[in-house]
């Protein structure tokens, strides 16, 4: 007897609005979904309010033409039709969208097609984020990117904070503050995370012993590796490997 596809069965019973709910908790992100006629079928509160409605329920059933100026509505509709006809997403579109004051400024939009159970396009959904806001969110990472990349590429090397700071053109104190702001961890903590991540890959894809993995990923010895790995992953390296292999 054929075993039912548990994932398909699970998806059949998931209420779409419960998945949509995650977008109510993403700061700075507006979410929407539309059917083939361009009517809004879902939205988070941020998107509904930006469109001038007090809540999602008040927005549902409306179209872009009922909300936005003709030139914006026409541009939105053109992209929606392209997505539905090609079945291909349009990621990171930079387009005009009203800000909180009603002014038309540049926003970053990502749109993807929605498909029905027969595989045919039945609408689009997407996210809208302030282009300036996106740059502001990325700025802390961009400021210390060179140092983060150097750490990842030199896992077995001792951590040299002065050298990392020099790579970013900052003082040591400024670098450490900026790095923590971006990654919510010190450069040393980030190095340990990257070593654990590399060790996890070796546990998953190689037959190396823990002591060999410790050496390959820059840990002091097998004991240090086991202690740091357990602290990060809540299981020992041996338990981690055993769980992967059933």
Short mmCIF file of C-alpha atoms in Angstrom, two decimals:
data_model
loop_
_atom_site.label_atom_id
_atom_site.label_comp_id
_atom_site.label_asym_id
_atom_site.label_seq_id
_atom_site.Cartn_x
_atom_site.Cartn_y
_atom_site.Cartn_z
CA UNK A 1 0.00 0.00 0.00
CA UNK A 2 1.32 3.45 -0.92
CA UNK A 3 2.30 5.60 2.05
CA UNK A 4 0.58 9.02 2.02
CA UNK A 5 2.80 12.03 1.42
CA UNK A 6 2.73 13.46 4.94
CA UNK A 7 4.04 16.85 3.79
CA UNK A 8 1.30 17.21 1.17
CA UNK A 9 -1.30 16.15 3.70
CA UNK A 10 0.06 18.66 6.22
CA UNK A 11 0.05 21.49 3.68
CA UNK A 12 -3.56 20.70 2.78
CA UNK A 13 -4.61 21.41 6.35
CA UNK A 14 -2.50 24.52 7.00
CA UNK A 15 -4.52 27.73 7.07
CA UNK A 16 -2.81 30.28 4.75
CA UNK A 17 -3.46 33.14 7.15
CA UNK A 18 -1.47 31.38 9.87
CA UNK A 19 1.60 31.39 7.60
CA UNK A 20 0.92 34.97 6.58
CA UNK A 21 1.03 35.93 10.25
CA UNK A 22 4.84 35.85 10.27
CA UNK A 23 4.85 39.07 8.24
CA UNK A 24 3.17 40.94 11.09
CA UNK A 25 6.36 40.42 13.08
CA UNK A 26 8.99 41.44 10.50
CA UNK A 27 9.98 45.06 11.17
CA UNK A 28 9.96 47.31 8.13
CA UNK A 29 8.37 44.70 5.85
CA UNK A 30 4.99 45.10 4.14
CA UNK A 31 3.34 41.99 2.69
CA UNK A 32 0.48 41.50 0.20
CA UNK A 33 -1.14 38.89 -2.03
CA UNK A 34 -3.49 39.37 -5.00
CA UNK A 35 -5.59 37.12 -7.21
CA UNK A 36 -5.51 37.12 -11.03
CA UNK A 37 -8.00 39.98 -11.14
CA UNK A 38 -5.62 42.09 -9.05
CA UNK A 39 -7.81 42.03 -5.95
CA UNK A 40 -5.99 41.98 -2.63
CA UNK A 41 -6.52 38.66 -0.85
CA UNK A 42 -4.01 38.99 2.00
CA UNK A 43 -1.88 41.69 3.59
CA UNK A 44 -0.15 42.38 6.84
CA UNK A 45 -1.23 45.32 8.97
CA UNK A 46 1.69 47.49 7.83
CA UNK A 47 0.69 47.17 4.16
CA UNK A 48 -3.00 47.76 4.85
CA UNK A 49 -2.27 50.90 6.84
CA UNK A 50 0.15 52.21 4.20
CA UNK A 51 -2.71 51.86 1.71
CA UNK A 52 -4.90 53.97 3.96
CA UNK A 53 -6.94 51.24 5.65
CA UNK A 54 -7.19 50.54 9.39
CA UNK A 55 -6.76 46.78 9.03
CA UNK A 56 -6.41 43.92 6.56
CA UNK A 57 -10.15 43.21 6.37
CA UNK A 58 -10.84 46.74 5.06
CA UNK A 59 -8.30 46.27 2.24
CA UNK A 60 -9.38 42.83 1.01
CA UNK A 61 -11.13 42.84 -2.36
CA UNK A 62 -9.73 46.22 -3.38
CA UNK A 63 -7.47 46.64 -6.42
CA UNK A 64 -4.44 48.85 -7.03
CA UNK A 65 -6.59 51.10 -9.25
CA UNK A 66 -8.86 51.86 -6.27
CA UNK A 67 -5.96 52.79 -4.01
CA UNK A 68 -3.03 54.24 -5.94
CA UNK A 69 -2.65 56.94 -8.61
CA UNK A 70 -3.19 55.67 -12.19
CA UNK A 71 0.51 55.68 -13.12
CA UNK A 72 1.48 53.56 -10.09
CA UNK A 73 -1.48 51.19 -10.48
CA UNK A 74 -0.64 50.64 -14.16
CA UNK A 75 3.01 49.87 -13.36
CA UNK A 76 2.03 47.40 -10.60
CA UNK A 77 -0.50 45.66 -12.89
CA UNK A 78 2.04 45.32 -15.71
CA UNK A 79 4.52 43.52 -13.46
CA UNK A 80 1.80 41.32 -11.96
CA UNK A 81 0.73 40.18 -15.43
CA UNK A 82 4.33 39.45 -16.39
CA UNK A 83 4.80 37.29 -13.31
CA UNK A 84 1.57 35.35 -13.84
CA UNK A 85 2.28 34.81 -17.55
CA UNK A 86 5.89 33.67 -17.11
CA UNK A 87 5.56 31.96 -13.73
CA UNK A 88 8.83 33.63 -12.77
CA UNK A 89 9.48 35.84 -9.73
CA UNK A 90 10.72 39.42 -9.93
CA UNK A 91 13.09 39.90 -7.00
CA UNK A 92 14.29 43.22 -5.60
CA UNK A 93 12.47 45.58 -7.95
CA UNK A 94 13.22 49.22 -7.17
CA UNK A 95 9.96 51.10 -7.77
CA UNK A 96 7.94 54.04 -6.50
CA UNK A 97 5.55 53.45 -3.62
CA UNK A 98 3.86 55.84 -1.18
CA UNK A 99 5.70 56.48 2.08
CA UNK A 100 3.95 57.17 5.39
CA UNK A 101 3.46 60.81 4.38
CA UNK A 102 1.89 59.81 1.06
CA UNK A 103 4.92 60.88 -0.97
CA UNK A 104 6.08 58.61 -3.77
CA UNK A 105 9.61 57.42 -2.96
CA UNK A 106 11.78 54.47 -3.94
CA UNK A 107 10.99 51.12 -2.35
CA UNK A 108 12.36 47.61 -2.87
CA UNK A 109 9.68 45.11 -3.92
CA UNK A 110 9.93 41.37 -4.44
CA UNK A 111 7.04 39.61 -6.18
CA UNK A 112 6.54 35.88 -6.74
CA UNK A 113 3.77 33.95 -8.51
CA UNK A 114 1.19 31.94 -6.60
CA UNK A 115 0.05 28.62 -8.05
CA UNK A 116 -3.11 26.60 -7.52
CA UNK A 117 -3.21 22.84 -6.94
CA UNK A 118 -3.13 22.19 -10.71
CA UNK A 119 0.11 24.17 -11.08
CA UNK A 120 -1.42 27.18 -12.81
CA UNK A 121 -0.64 30.74 -11.73
CA UNK A 122 -3.49 32.11 -9.64
CA UNK A 123 -2.03 35.37 -8.39
CA UNK A 124 1.02 37.06 -6.93
CA UNK A 125 2.36 37.83 -3.49
CA UNK A 126 5.20 40.02 -2.43
CA UNK A 127 7.00 42.17 0.08
CA UNK A 128 7.70 45.89 0.05
CA UNK A 129 10.55 47.49 2.00
CA UNK A 130 11.92 50.97 2.11
CA UNK A 131 14.97 51.13 -0.15
CA UNK A 132 16.67 53.54 2.24
CA UNK A 133 15.60 51.36 5.17
CA UNK A 134 17.10 48.29 3.51
CA UNK A 135 20.39 50.10 3.02
CA UNK A 136 20.32 51.21 6.65
CA UNK A 137 19.77 47.63 7.82
CA UNK A 138 22.67 46.41 5.69
CA UNK A 139 25.07 49.21 6.56
CA UNK A 140 26.38 47.70 9.84
CA UNK A 141 27.20 44.45 8.01
CA UNK A 142 28.83 46.23 5.07
CA UNK A 143 31.07 48.21 7.42
CA UNK A 144 32.64 45.06 8.89
CA UNK A 145 32.13 42.70 5.92
CA UNK A 146 35.85 42.52 5.08
CA UNK A 147 36.66 41.39 8.62
CA UNK A 148 33.86 38.81 8.72
CA UNK A 149 35.01 37.35 5.40
CA UNK A 150 38.60 37.22 6.63
CA UNK A 151 37.52 35.31 9.74
CA UNK A 152 35.59 32.77 7.65
CA UNK A 153 38.54 32.28 5.29
CA UNK A 154 41.08 31.87 8.12
CA UNK A 155 39.38 29.69 10.71
CA UNK A 156 42.59 28.06 11.91
CA UNK A 157 44.44 31.35 12.41
CA UNK A 158 44.63 33.11 15.79
CA UNK A 159 42.26 36.05 16.07
CA UNK A 160 44.06 39.34 15.52
CA UNK A 161 41.66 42.15 16.39
CA UNK A 162 44.08 44.90 15.37
CA UNK A 163 44.47 43.35 11.91
CA UNK A 164 40.70 42.96 11.50
CA UNK A 165 40.14 46.57 12.53
CA UNK A 166 42.72 47.70 9.98
CA UNK A 167 40.87 45.79 7.24
CA UNK A 168 37.80 47.92 7.94
CA UNK A 169 39.68 51.19 8.38
CA UNK A 170 38.50 51.58 11.98
CA UNK A 171 40.09 51.83 15.37
CA UNK A 172 40.01 48.65 17.46
CA UNK A 173 37.38 50.07 19.79
CA UNK A 174 35.18 51.30 16.94
CA UNK A 175 35.56 48.01 15.05
CA UNK A 176 34.55 45.88 18.03
CA UNK A 177 31.49 48.06 18.64
CA UNK A 178 30.41 47.99 14.97
CA UNK A 179 31.01 44.25 14.67
CA UNK A 180 28.86 43.51 17.71
CA UNK A 181 26.10 45.76 16.37
CA UNK A 182 26.05 43.85 13.08
CA UNK A 183 26.32 40.27 14.34
CA UNK A 184 25.18 40.57 17.97
CA UNK A 185 28.38 38.79 19.02
CA UNK A 186 32.05 39.71 19.46
CA UNK A 187 34.59 38.89 16.72
CA UNK A 188 35.84 36.02 18.92
CA UNK A 189 32.32 34.70 19.35
CA UNK A 190 31.80 34.95 15.59
CA UNK A 191 34.99 32.96 14.98
CA UNK A 192 33.72 30.18 17.26
CA UNK A 193 30.39 30.15 15.42
CA UNK A 194 32.13 29.81 12.06
CA UNK A 195 34.35 27.03 13.39
CA UNK A 196 31.31 25.15 14.71
CA UNK A 197 29.55 25.60 11.37
CA UNK A 198 32.58 24.23 9.49
CA UNK A 199 32.86 21.34 11.94
CA UNK A 200 29.16 20.54 11.45
CA UNK A 201 29.74 20.22 7.70
CA UNK A 202 32.69 17.87 8.26
CA UNK A 203 30.67 15.75 10.69
CA UNK A 204 27.93 15.55 8.10
CA UNK A 205 29.99 14.90 4.98
CA UNK A 206 33.25 13.26 6.10
CA UNK A 207 34.49 10.31 8.11
CA UNK A 208 37.14 12.33 9.97
CA UNK A 209 37.48 11.66 13.68
CA UNK A 210 36.53 14.49 16.09
CA UNK A 211 40.20 15.10 16.86
CA UNK A 212 40.93 15.51 13.14
CA UNK A 213 37.96 17.83 12.71
CA UNK A 214 39.17 19.89 15.68
CA UNK A 215 42.50 20.37 13.91
CA UNK A 216 40.90 21.15 10.54
CA UNK A 217 38.62 23.84 11.98
CA UNK A 218 41.03 25.61 14.31
CA UNK A 219 39.99 24.35 17.76
CA UNK A 220 42.75 23.98 20.34
CA UNK A 221 42.19 20.23 20.71
CA UNK A 222 39.42 17.59 20.72
CA UNK A 223 38.35 18.56 24.24
CA UNK A 224 38.02 22.24 23.32
CA UNK A 225 36.14 21.26 20.15
CA UNK A 226 33.69 19.07 22.05
CA UNK A 227 33.07 21.74 24.69
CA UNK A 228 32.50 24.57 22.21
CA UNK A 229 30.40 22.41 19.89
CA UNK A 230 28.12 21.26 22.72
CA UNK A 231 27.72 24.83 23.95
CA UNK A 232 26.58 25.96 20.49
CA UNK A 233 24.63 22.90 19.29
CA UNK A 234 23.40 21.47 22.64
CA UNK A 235 24.74 18.02 21.66
CA UNK A 236 28.23 16.54 21.42
CA UNK A 237 29.92 16.08 18.02
CA UNK A 238 29.41 12.30 18.31
CA UNK A 239 25.71 12.71 19.11
CA UNK A 240 25.33 15.17 16.24
CA UNK A 241 26.86 12.72 13.75
CA UNK A 242 24.86 9.81 15.10
CA UNK A 243 21.58 11.72 14.71
CA UNK A 244 22.42 12.57 11.10
CA UNK A 245 23.05 8.94 10.20
CA UNK A 246 19.99 7.59 11.95
#
